[in-house]
Coordinates of C-alpha atoms in Angstrom, one line a residue:
X840 CA 0.0 0.0 0.0
X841 CA 2.9 2.3 0.8
X842 CA 4.5 1.7 -2.6
X843 CA 1.1 2.4 -4.3
X844 CA 0.8 5.8 -2.4
X845 CA 4.4 6.7 -3.5
X846 CA 3.6 5.8 -7.1
X847 CA 0.4 7.8 -7.1
X848 CA 2.4 10.8 -5.6
X849 CA 4.9 10.5 -8.5
X850 CA 2.1 10.4 -11.1
X851 CA 0.4 13.4 -9.5
X852 CA 3.6 15.4 -9.6
X853 CA 4.0 14.5 -13.3
X854 CA 0.5 15.7 -14.0
X855 CA 1.1 19.1 -12.4
X856 CA 4.2 19.5 -14.5
X857 CA 2.4 18.6 -17.7
X858 CA -0.5 20.9 -16.9
X859 CA 1.8 23.9 -16.7
X860 CA 3.5 22.7 -19.9
X861 CA 0.4 23.6 -21.9
X862 CA 1.4 27.3 -21.4
X863 CA 5.0 26.5 -22.7
X864 CA 3.6 24.6 -25.7
X865 CA 1.2 27.4 -26.6
X866 CA 4.0 30.1 -26.3
X867 CA 6.5 27.9 -28.2
X868 CA 4.3 27.7 -31.3
X869 CA 4.5 31.5 -31.6
X870 CA 8.2 31.1 -32.5
X871 CA 8.8 27.7 -34.1
X872 CA 6.9 24.9 -35.9
X873 CA 5.4 21.9 -34.1
X874 CA 8.0 19.4 -35.2
X875 CA 10.9 21.7 -34.3
X876 CA 9.5 22.3 -30.8
X877 CA 8.9 18.6 -30.1
X878 CA 12.3 17.6 -31.6
X879 CA 14.2 20.1 -29.4
X880 CA 12.2 19.5 -26.2
X881 CA 12.7 15.8 -26.4
X882 CA 16.4 15.9 -27.3
X883 CA 16.9 18.3 -24.3
X884 CA 14.8 16.0 -22.1
X885 CA 16.9 13.0 -23.0
X886 CA 20.2 14.9 -22.5
X887 CA 19.1 16.0 -19.0
X888 CA 18.8 12.4 -18.0
X889 CA 22.3 11.3 -19.1
X890 CA 24.1 12.5 -15.9
X891 CA 21.3 11.1 -13.8
X892 CA 21.8 7.7 -15.4
X893 CA 25.6 8.0 -14.9
X894 CA 25.2 8.7 -11.2
X895 CA 22.5 6.0 -10.8
X896 CA 24.7 3.3 -12.4
X897 CA 27.8 4.5 -10.4
X898 CA 26.1 3.7 -7.1
X899 CA 24.8 0.3 -8.3
X900 CA 26.5 -3.0 -7.5
X901 CA 26.8 -5.3 -10.5
X902 CA 25.5 -8.8 -9.7
X903 CA 24.1 -9.9 -13.1
X904 CA 25.8 -12.2 -15.6
X905 CA 26.6 -11.3 -19.2
X906 CA 23.7 -13.1 -20.7
X907 CA 21.3 -11.4 -18.3
X908 CA 22.8 -8.0 -18.9
X909 CA 22.5 -8.6 -22.7
X910 CA 18.8 -9.6 -22.3
X911 CA 18.1 -6.5 -20.2
X912 CA 19.7 -4.2 -22.8
X913 CA 17.6 -5.7 -25.5
X914 CA 14.4 -5.2 -23.5
X915 CA 15.5 -1.7 -22.7
X916 CA 16.2 -0.7 -26.3
X917 CA 13.0 -2.3 -27.6
X918 CA 10.9 -0.6 -24.9
X919 CA 12.6 2.8 -25.5
X920 CA 12.1 2.6 -29.2
X921 CA 8.4 1.5 -28.9
X922 CA 7.5 4.1 -26.2
X923 CA 9.4 6.8 -28.2
X924 CA 7.5 6.0 -31.4
X925 CA 4.2 6.3 -29.5
X926 CA 5.3 9.5 -27.8
X927 CA 6.4 11.0 -31.1
X928 CA 3.1 10.4 -32.9
X929 CA 1.0 11.5 -29.9
X930 CA 2.9 14.6 -29.0
X931 CA 3.0 15.9 -32.6
X932 CA -0.7 15.2 -33.2
X933 CA -1.4 17.2 -30.0
X934 CA 0.9 20.0 -30.9
X935 CA -0.6 20.6 -34.3
X936 CA -4.2 19.9 -33.1
X937 CA -3.9 22.7 -30.5
X938 CA -3.1 25.0 -33.4
X939 CA -6.4 24.3 -35.2
X940 CA -8.8 24.0 -32.3
X941 CA -9.6 25.6 -28.9
X942 CA -7.7 24.7 -25.8
X943 CA -10.9 23.6 -24.1
X944 CA -11.7 21.1 -26.8
X945 CA -8.1 19.9 -27.0
X946 CA -8.1 19.2 -23.3
X947 CA -11.3 17.3 -23.4
X948 CA -10.6 15.2 -26.5
X949 CA -7.0 14.4 -25.3
X950 CA -8.3 13.2 -22.0
X951 CA -10.5 10.7 -23.8
X952 CA -7.6 8.3 -23.3
X953 CA -9.1 7.7 -19.8
X954 CA -11.9 5.9 -21.6
X955 CA -9.8 4.3 -24.4
X956 CA -7.2 2.8 -22.0
X957 CA -9.6 0.4 -20.1
X958 CA -11.3 -0.5 -23.4
X959 CA -8.0 -1.3 -25.0
X960 CA -7.0 -3.2 -21.8
X961 CA -9.8 -5.6 -22.3
X962 CA -8.1 -6.9 -25.5
X963 CA -5.0 -7.4 -23.4
X964 CA -7.0 -9.5 -20.8
X965 CA -6.8 -6.7 -18.2
X966 CA -9.9 -6.4 -16.0
X967 CA -11.1 -3.1 -14.5
X968 CA -13.3 -3.1 -11.4
X969 CA -16.7 -1.4 -11.3
X970 CA -15.4 1.6 -9.3
X971 CA -12.8 2.2 -12.0
X972 CA -15.6 2.2 -14.7
X973 CA -17.7 4.5 -12.5
X974 CA -14.7 6.8 -12.1
X975 CA -14.3 6.8 -15.9
X976 CA -17.9 8.0 -16.3
X977 CA -17.4 10.7 -13.6
X978 CA -14.1 11.8 -15.3
X979 CA -15.8 12.2 -18.7
X980 CA -18.6 14.3 -17.1
X981 CA -16.0 16.3 -15.2
X982 CA -13.9 17.0 -18.2
X983 CA -16.9 18.0 -20.1
X984 CA -17.9 20.6 -17.5
X985 CA -14.2 21.7 -17.3
X986 CA -13.3 22.0 -20.9
X987 CA -16.3 22.3 -23.2
X988 CA -17.8 25.8 -23.3
X989 CA -19.1 25.9 -26.8
X990 CA -21.0 23.7 -29.3
X991 CA -19.0 20.5 -29.9
X992 CA -18.1 19.7 -33.5
X993 CA -15.5 17.7 -35.2
X994 CA -13.0 19.9 -37.1
X995 CA -9.5 19.4 -38.4
X996 CA -7.9 20.1 -35.0
X997 CA -10.4 18.0 -33.2
X998 CA -9.6 15.0 -35.3
X999 CA -5.9 15.5 -34.8
X1000 CA -6.3 15.7 -31.0
X1001 CA -8.6 12.6 -31.0
X1002 CA -5.8 10.7 -32.8
X1003 CA -3.5 12.0 -30.1
X1004 CA -5.7 10.5 -27.4
X1005 CA -5.8 7.1 -29.2
X1006 CA -2.0 7.0 -29.5
X1007 CA -1.4 8.3 -25.9
X1008 CA -3.5 5.3 -24.8
X1009 CA -1.0 3.0 -26.6
X1010 CA 1.9 4.9 -25.0
X1011 CA 0.4 4.3 -21.5
X1012 CA -0.1 0.6 -22.1
X1013 CA 3.4 0.4 -23.6
X1014 CA 5.0 2.0 -20.6
X1015 CA 2.9 -0.3 -18.3
X1016 CA 4.4 -3.3 -20.1
X1017 CA 8.1 -2.3 -20.2
X1018 CA 8.5 -0.3 -17.0
X1019 CA 8.5 -3.3 -14.6
X1020 CA 11.1 -5.0 -16.8
X1021 CA 13.8 -2.3 -17.2
X1022 CA 15.3 0.7 -15.6
X1023 CA 12.7 3.5 -15.7
X1024 CA 15.1 6.4 -16.1
X1025 CA 17.0 4.7 -19.0
X1026 CA 13.7 3.8 -20.7
X1027 CA 12.6 7.4 -20.4
X1028 CA 15.9 8.7 -21.8
X1029 CA 15.8 6.4 -24.8
X1030 CA 12.2 7.2 -25.6
X1031 CA 13.0 11.0 -25.6
X1032 CA 15.9 10.6 -28.0
X1033 CA 13.7 8.4 -30.2
X1034 CA 10.9 10.9 -30.2
X1035 CA 13.3 13.8 -30.8
X1036 CA 15.1 12.1 -33.8
X1037 CA 11.8 11.0 -35.4
X1038 CA 10.4 14.5 -35.0
X1039 CA 13.6 15.9 -36.5
X1040 CA 13.0 14.2 -39.8
X1041 CA 9.8 16.1 -40.8
X1042 CA 11.3 19.2 -39.1
X1043 CA 14.1 19.3 -41.6
X1044 CA 11.7 18.5 -44.5
X1045 CA 8.7 20.7 -43.8
X1046 CA 9.9 23.5 -41.4
X1047 CA 12.4 26.4 -41.6
X1048 CA 14.7 26.2 -38.6
X1049 CA 16.0 29.6 -37.4
X1050 CA 18.4 30.0 -34.5
X1051 CA 16.8 33.4 -33.8
X1052 CA 13.4 31.8 -33.5
X1053 CA 14.8 29.0 -31.3
X1054 CA 16.4 31.6 -29.0
X1055 CA 13.1 33.5 -28.8
X1056 CA 11.3 30.4 -27.4
X1057 CA 14.2 29.3 -25.1
X1058 CA 12.1 29.6 -21.9
X1059 CA 9.2 27.5 -23.2
X1060 CA 11.7 25.0 -24.6
X1061 CA 13.7 24.7 -21.4
X1062 CA 10.5 24.1 -19.3
X1063 CA 9.1 21.6 -21.9
X1064 CA 12.4 19.9 -22.2
X1065 CA 13.7 19.7 -18.7
X1066 CA 10.5 19.7 -16.6
X1067 CA 7.9 18.2 -18.9
X1068 CA 10.1 15.6 -20.7
X1069 CA 13.1 15.1 -18.4
X1070 CA 11.3 15.0 -15.1
X1071 CA 7.6 14.5 -15.9
X1072 CA 7.8 11.5 -18.2
X1073 CA 10.4 9.9 -15.9
X1074 CA 8.0 10.2 -13.0
X1075 CA 5.4 8.5 -15.2
X1076 CA 7.7 5.6 -16.1
X1077 CA 8.7 5.1 -12.4
X1078 CA 5.3 5.7 -11.0
X1079 CA 3.4 3.3 -13.3
X1080 CA 5.4 0.3 -12.0
X1081 CA 2.9 -0.3 -9.2
X1082 CA -0.3 1.3 -10.7
X1083 CA -3.0 -0.1 -12.9
X1084 CA -2.8 1.7 -16.3
X1085 CA -6.4 2.6 -16.1
X1086 CA -5.9 4.3 -12.7
X1087 CA -2.8 6.0 -14.1
X1088 CA -4.8 7.4 -17.0
X1089 CA -7.3 8.8 -14.5
X1090 CA -4.6 10.6 -12.6
X1091 CA -3.2 12.0 -15.8
X1092 CA -6.6 13.4 -16.7
X1093 CA -6.0 16.0 -13.9
X1094 CA -3.7 17.6 -16.4
X1095 CA -6.7 19.6 -17.7
X1096 CA -7.2 21.0 -14.2
X1097 CA -3.6 22.2 -13.8
X1098 CA -3.5 23.6 -17.3
X1099 CA -6.4 25.9 -16.2
X1100 CA -4.6 26.8 -13.0
X1101 CA -1.5 27.6 -15.1
X1102 CA -3.5 29.8 -17.4
X1103 CA -4.9 31.6 -14.4
X1104 CA -1.6 32.1 -12.6
X1105 CA 0.6 32.9 -15.6
X1106 CA -1.8 34.2 -18.3
X1107 CA -4.3 35.8 -16.0
X1108 CA -7.2 33.6 -17.1
X1109 CA -10.1 33.1 -14.6
X1110 CA -12.2 30.0 -13.9
X1111 CA -16.0 30.0 -14.3
X1112 CA -18.4 28.2 -11.9
X1113 CA -18.8 25.5 -14.6
X1114 CA -15.1 24.9 -14.7
X1115 CA -14.8 24.7 -10.9
X1116 CA -17.7 22.2 -10.9
X1117 CA -15.7 20.2 -13.4
X1118 CA -12.7 20.1 -11.1
X1119 CA -14.8 18.8 -8.2
X1120 CA -16.4 16.1 -10.3
X1121 CA -12.9 15.1 -11.7
X1122 CA -11.4 14.8 -8.2
X1123 CA -14.4 12.6 -7.3
X1124 CA -13.6 10.4 -10.3
X1125 CA -10.0 10.0 -9.0
X1126 CA -11.2 8.9 -5.6
X1127 CA -13.7 6.4 -7.1
X1128 CA -10.9 4.9 -9.2
X1129 CA -9.0 4.1 -6.0
X1130 CA -11.8 2.2 -4.2
X1131 CA -11.3 -1.5 -4.2
X1132 CA -14.0 -4.0 -5.3
X1133 CA -15.7 -6.1 -2.6
X1134 CA -13.8 -9.2 -3.6
X1135 CA -10.4 -7.4 -3.3
X1136 CA -11.0 -5.4 -0.1
X1137 CA -9.3 -8.0 2.1

């Protein structure tokens, strides 16, 4: 139970960081293209973790044989490449989707992964309790109150962000599979470099890269790279080791709450009564997701 509480705390910290990263993403698009922003932020995030990995390994005592080490490296590389590919597609869909739709719609549609994850988990023979499904229903209602303030319609940006939600669901399940098998910090580092390199290919083809523009968005890039990537996703990888992926996705849905708080604190945006009600319902959903079923209470 103590390990579960620690893992939930790590996921909660990551969610706060990601919520405030919405401001950085929005400001970054004023200077550079989406592929450029994601390429640089992920490369920076991966680079930040290199000294952490070095210090981590330096304090470890080697007790494994060569064959076991070789097997672990193969799992680590495979996991990093797979998670990085999911992260690349999802983050770029989100980055460009925000450009063509409102922030409210983007937040609601992206958070639909809280519904997609348990549905996808059924195909992987993962069962979710009734309280988790009830929490999902509350979360959808809360996110609707929180994010949707106008008529809902499917536009170009909406479809892009919907695709982001689907791919993020795959990323959550991918992290859930590999994180118990390998070192979480190393997995996070490899996935960032993978995402950065993959984003760099269309960056060089479709976007004009200017050092002046990059310097102009240095602050958003530093936050998105060091905090959101380097720290946030690493907290996700480590925290998900002891948490059901459906519950993890419920915690991540609080990103919408903290993005609104970031807008209020940094951009001077206020919250309406409807949005406050959405926050309350969403917190209720998180509590519901933690309640055990009758057969598991012992």
